[in-house]
PDB file of C-alpha atoms in Angstrom:
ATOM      1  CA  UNK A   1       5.567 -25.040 -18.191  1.00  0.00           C
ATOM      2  CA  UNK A   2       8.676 -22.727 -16.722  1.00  0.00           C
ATOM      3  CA  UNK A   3       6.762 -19.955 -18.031  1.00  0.00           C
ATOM      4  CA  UNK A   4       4.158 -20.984 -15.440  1.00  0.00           C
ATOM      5  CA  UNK A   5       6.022 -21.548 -12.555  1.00  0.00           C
ATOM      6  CA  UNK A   6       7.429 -17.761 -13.236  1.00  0.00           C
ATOM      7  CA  UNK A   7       4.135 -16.539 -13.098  1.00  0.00           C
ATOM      8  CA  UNK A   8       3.355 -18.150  -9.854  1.00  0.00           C
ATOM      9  CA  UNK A   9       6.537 -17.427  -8.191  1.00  0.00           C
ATOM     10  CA  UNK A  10       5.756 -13.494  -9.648  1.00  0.00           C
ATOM     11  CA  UNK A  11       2.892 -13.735  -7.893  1.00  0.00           C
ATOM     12  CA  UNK A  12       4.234 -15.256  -5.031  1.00  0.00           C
ATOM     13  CA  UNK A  13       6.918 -12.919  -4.019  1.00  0.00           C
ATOM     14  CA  UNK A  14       4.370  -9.587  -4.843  1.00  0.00           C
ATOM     15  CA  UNK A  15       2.091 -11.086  -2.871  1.00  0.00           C
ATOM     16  CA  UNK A  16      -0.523 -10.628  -5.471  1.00  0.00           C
ATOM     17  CA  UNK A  17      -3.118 -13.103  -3.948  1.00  0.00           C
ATOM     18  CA  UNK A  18      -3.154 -11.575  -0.666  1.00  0.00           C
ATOM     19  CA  UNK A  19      -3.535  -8.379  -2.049  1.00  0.00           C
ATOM     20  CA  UNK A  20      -6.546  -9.657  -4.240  1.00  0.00           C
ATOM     21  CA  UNK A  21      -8.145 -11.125  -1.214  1.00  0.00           C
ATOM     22  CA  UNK A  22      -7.589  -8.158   0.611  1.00  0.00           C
ATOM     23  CA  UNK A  23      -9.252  -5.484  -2.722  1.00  0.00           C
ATOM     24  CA  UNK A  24     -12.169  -8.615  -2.412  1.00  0.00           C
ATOM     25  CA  UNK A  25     -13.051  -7.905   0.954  1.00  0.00           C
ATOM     26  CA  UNK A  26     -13.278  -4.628  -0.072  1.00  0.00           C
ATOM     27  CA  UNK A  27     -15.243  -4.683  -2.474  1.00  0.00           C
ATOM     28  CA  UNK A  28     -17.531  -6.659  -1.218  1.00  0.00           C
ATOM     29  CA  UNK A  29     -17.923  -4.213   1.815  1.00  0.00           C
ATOM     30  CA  UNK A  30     -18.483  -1.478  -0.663  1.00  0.00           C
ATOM     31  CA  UNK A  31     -21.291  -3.291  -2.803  1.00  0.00           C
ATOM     32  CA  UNK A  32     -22.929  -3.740   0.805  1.00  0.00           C
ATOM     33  CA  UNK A  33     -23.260  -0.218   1.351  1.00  0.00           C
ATOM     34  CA  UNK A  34     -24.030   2.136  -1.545  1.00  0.00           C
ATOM     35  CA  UNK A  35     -20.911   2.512  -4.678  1.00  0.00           C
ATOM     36  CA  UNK A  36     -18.917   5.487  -4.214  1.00  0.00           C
ATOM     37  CA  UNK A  37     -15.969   6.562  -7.006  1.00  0.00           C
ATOM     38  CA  UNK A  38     -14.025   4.580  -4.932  1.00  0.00           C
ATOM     39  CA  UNK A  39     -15.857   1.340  -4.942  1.00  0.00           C
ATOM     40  CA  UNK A  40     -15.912   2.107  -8.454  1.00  0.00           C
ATOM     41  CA  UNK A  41     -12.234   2.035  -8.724  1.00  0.00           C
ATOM     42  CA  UNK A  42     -11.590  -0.627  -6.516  1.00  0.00           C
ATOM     43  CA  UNK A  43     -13.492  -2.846  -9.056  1.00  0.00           C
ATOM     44  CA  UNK A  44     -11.534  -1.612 -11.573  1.00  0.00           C
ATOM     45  CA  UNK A  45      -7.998  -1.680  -9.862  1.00  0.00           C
ATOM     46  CA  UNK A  46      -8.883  -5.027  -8.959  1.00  0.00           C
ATOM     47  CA  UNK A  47      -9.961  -6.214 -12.802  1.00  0.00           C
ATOM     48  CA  UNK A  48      -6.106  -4.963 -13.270  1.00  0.00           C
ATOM     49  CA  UNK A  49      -4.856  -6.735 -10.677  1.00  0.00           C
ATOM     50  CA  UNK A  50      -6.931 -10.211 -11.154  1.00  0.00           C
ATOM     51  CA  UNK A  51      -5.271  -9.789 -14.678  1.00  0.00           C
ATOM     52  CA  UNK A  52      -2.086 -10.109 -13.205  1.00  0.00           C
ATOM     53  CA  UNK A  53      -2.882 -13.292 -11.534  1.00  0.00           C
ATOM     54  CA  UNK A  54      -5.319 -15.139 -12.971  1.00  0.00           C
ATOM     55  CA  UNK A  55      -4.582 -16.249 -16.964  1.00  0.00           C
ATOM     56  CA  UNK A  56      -7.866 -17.254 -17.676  1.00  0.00           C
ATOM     57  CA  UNK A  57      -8.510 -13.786 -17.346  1.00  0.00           C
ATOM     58  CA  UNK A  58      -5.625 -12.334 -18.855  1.00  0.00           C
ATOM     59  CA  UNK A  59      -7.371 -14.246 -21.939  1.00  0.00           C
ATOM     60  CA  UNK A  60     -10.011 -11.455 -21.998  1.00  0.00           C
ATOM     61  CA  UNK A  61      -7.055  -9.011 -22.456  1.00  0.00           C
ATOM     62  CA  UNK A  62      -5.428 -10.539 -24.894  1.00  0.00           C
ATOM     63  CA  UNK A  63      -5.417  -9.303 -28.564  1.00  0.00           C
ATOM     64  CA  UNK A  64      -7.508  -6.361 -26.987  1.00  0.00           C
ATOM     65  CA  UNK A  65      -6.851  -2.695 -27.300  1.00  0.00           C
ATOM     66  CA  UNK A  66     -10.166  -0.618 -25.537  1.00  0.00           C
ATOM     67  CA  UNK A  67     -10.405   2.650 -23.880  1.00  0.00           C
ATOM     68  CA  UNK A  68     -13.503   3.202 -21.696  1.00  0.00           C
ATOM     69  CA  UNK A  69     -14.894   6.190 -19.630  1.00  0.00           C
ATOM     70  CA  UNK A  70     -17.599   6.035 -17.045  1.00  0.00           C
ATOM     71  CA  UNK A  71     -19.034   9.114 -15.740  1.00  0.00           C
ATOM     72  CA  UNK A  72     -22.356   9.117 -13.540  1.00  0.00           C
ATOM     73  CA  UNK A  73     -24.242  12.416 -14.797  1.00  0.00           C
ATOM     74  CA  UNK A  74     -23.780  14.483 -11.534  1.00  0.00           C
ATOM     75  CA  UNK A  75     -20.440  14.195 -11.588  1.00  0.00           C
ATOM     76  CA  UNK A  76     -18.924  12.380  -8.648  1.00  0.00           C
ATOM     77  CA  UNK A  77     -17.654   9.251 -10.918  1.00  0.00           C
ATOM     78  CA  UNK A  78     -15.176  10.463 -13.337  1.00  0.00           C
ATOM     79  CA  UNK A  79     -12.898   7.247 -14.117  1.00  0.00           C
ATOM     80  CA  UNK A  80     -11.190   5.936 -17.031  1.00  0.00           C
ATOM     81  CA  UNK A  81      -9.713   2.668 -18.313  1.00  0.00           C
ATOM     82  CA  UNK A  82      -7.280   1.480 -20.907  1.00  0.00           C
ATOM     83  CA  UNK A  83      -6.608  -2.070 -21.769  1.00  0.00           C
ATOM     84  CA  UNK A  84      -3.622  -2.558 -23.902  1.00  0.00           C
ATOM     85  CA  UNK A  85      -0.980  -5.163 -24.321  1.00  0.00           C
ATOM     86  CA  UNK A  86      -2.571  -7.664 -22.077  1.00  0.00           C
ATOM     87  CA  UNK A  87      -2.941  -5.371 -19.248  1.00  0.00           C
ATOM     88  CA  UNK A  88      -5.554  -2.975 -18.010  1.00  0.00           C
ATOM     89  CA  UNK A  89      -4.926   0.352 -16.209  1.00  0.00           C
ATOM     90  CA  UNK A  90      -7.290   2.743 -14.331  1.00  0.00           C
ATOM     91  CA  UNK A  91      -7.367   6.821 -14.294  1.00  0.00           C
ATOM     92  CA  UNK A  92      -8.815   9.125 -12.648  1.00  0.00           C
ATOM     93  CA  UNK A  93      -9.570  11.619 -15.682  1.00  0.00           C
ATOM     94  CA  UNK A  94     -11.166  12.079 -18.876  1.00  0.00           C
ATOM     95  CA  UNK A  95      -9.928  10.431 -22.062  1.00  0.00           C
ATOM     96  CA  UNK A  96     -10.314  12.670 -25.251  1.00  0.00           C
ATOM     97  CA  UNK A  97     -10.732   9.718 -27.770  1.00  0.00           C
ATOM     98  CA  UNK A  98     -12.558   6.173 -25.666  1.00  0.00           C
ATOM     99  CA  UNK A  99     -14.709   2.871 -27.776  1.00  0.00           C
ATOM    100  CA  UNK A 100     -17.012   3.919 -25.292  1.00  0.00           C
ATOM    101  CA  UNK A 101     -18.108   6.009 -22.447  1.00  0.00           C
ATOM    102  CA  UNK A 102     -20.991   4.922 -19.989  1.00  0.00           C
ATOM    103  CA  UNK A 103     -22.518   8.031 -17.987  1.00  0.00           C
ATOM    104  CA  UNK A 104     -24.414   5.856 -15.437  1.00  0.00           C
ATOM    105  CA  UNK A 105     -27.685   8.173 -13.703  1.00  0.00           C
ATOM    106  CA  UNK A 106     -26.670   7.640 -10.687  1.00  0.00           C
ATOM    107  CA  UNK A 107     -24.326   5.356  -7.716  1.00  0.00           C
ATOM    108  CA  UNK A 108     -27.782   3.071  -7.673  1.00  0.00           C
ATOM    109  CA  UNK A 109     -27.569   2.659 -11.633  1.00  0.00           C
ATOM    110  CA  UNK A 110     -23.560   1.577 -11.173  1.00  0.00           C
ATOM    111  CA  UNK A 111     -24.518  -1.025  -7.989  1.00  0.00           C
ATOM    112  CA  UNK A 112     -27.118  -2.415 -10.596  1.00  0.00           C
ATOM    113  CA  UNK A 113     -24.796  -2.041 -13.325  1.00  0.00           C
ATOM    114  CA  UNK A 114     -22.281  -4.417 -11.809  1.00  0.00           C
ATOM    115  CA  UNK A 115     -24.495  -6.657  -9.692  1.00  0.00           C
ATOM    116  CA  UNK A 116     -27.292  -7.988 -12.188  1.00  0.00           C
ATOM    117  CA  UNK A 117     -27.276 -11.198 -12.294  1.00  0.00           C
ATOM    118  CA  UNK A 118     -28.815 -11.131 -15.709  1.00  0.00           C
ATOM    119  CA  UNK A 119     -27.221  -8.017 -16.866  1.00  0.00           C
ATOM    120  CA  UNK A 120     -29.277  -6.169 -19.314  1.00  0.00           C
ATOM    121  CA  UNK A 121     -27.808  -3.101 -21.165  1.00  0.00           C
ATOM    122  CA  UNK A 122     -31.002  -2.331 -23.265  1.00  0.00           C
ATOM    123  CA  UNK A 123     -32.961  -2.466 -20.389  1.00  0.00           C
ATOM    124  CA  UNK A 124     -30.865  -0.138 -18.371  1.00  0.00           C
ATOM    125  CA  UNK A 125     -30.896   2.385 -21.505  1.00  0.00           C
ATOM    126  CA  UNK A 126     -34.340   1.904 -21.658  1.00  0.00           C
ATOM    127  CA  UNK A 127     -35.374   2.753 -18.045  1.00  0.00           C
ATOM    128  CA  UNK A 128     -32.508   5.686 -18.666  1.00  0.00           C
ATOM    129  CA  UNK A 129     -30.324   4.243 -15.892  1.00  0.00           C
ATOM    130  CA  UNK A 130     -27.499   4.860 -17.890  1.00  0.00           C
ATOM    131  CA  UNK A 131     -26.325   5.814 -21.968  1.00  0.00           C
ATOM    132  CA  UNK A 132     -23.217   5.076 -23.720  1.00  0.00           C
ATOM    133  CA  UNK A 133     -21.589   6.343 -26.794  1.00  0.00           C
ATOM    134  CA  UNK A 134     -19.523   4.187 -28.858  1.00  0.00           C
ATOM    135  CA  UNK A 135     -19.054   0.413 -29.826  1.00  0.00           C
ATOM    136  CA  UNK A 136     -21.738  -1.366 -27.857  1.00  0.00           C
ATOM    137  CA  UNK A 137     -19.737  -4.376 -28.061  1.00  0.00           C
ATOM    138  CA  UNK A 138     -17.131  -3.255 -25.446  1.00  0.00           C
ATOM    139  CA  UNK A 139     -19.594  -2.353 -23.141  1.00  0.00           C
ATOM    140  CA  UNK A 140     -20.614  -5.927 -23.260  1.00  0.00           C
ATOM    141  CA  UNK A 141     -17.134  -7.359 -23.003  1.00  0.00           C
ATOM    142  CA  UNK A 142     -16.661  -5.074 -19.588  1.00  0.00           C
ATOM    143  CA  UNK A 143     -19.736  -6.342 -18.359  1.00  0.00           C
ATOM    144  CA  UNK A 144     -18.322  -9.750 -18.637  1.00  0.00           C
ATOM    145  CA  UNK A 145     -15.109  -9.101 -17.261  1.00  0.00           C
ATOM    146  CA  UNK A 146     -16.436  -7.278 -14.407  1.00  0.00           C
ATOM    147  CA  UNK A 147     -18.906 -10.225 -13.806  1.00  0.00           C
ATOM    148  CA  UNK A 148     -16.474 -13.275 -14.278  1.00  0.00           C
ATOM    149  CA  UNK A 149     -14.244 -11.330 -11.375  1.00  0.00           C
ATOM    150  CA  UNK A 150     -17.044 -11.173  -8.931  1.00  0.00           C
ATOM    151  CA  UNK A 151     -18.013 -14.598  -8.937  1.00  0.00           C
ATOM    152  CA  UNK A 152     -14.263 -15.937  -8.883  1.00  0.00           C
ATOM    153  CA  UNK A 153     -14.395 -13.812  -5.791  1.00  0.00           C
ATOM    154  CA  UNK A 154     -17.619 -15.210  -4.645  1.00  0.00           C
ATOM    155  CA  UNK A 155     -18.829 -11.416  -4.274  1.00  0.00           C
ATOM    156  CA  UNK A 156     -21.742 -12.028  -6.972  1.00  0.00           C
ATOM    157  CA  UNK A 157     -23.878 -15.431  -8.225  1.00  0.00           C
TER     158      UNK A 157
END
């Protein structure tokens, strides 16, 4: 119970949920418009973040030690992630050793990537929006994390 009251008054005095409201308006603006890198990372700075403050979603983290890399085969997205200790953290630069890297075809295969409501990963391989290398499992376990954030923001159904 005092450990819980820490963690609000943590969150409180960082000002953690204004800051997440703020990285959701964001975000939402850039899923309007067409993904960039930095739409990208704001997704992914704000899985970090959400971490921080939310401990149902810390729960995903927990016990869970992953290192991803997405790339988008022209080049433009070039972003890592590594989730360690309970916490995630986001790069901007190639990992030598990842579970899995996702080079997306392009900033339409990333919007649809992140904004399917019945996300599909087969399918997407299938119609060659995107390929991964590496445990297929952790590619499904971002796909839920990035999904349960959206709709606690109310950015996706």
């Amino acid at each position: 119970m005092l450990s819980r009251f820490m963690e609000e008054l943590v969150n409180i005095l960082l000002i953690r949920r204004f800051r997440m409201n703020l990285l959701a308006q964001k975000l939402n603006d850039a899923l309007s418009a067409e993904i960039t890198e930095e739409g990208f990372k704001l997704l992914l700075k704000g899985m970090a973040l959400f971490a921080l403050i939310d401990s149902d979603f810390r729960k995903n983290l927990k016990d869970f030690n992953g290192r991803y890399l997405f790339k988008t085969i022209d080049g433009p997205i070039n972003v890592a992630v590594t989730c360690r200790n309970g916490k995630m953290s986001v790069y901007e630069k190639t990992l030598e050793h990842y579970n899995v890297r996702v080079d997306f075809k392009d900033y339409k295969a990333v919007v649809d990537f992140l904004t399917d409501p019945d996300l599909d990963v087969l399918d997407q391989m299938l119609n060659q929006k995107l390929k991964f290398s590496g445990n297929l499992n952790y590619l499904y376990k971002f796909g839920y994390m990035a999904r349960h954030l959206m709709v606690q923001l109310g950015i996706a159904a």
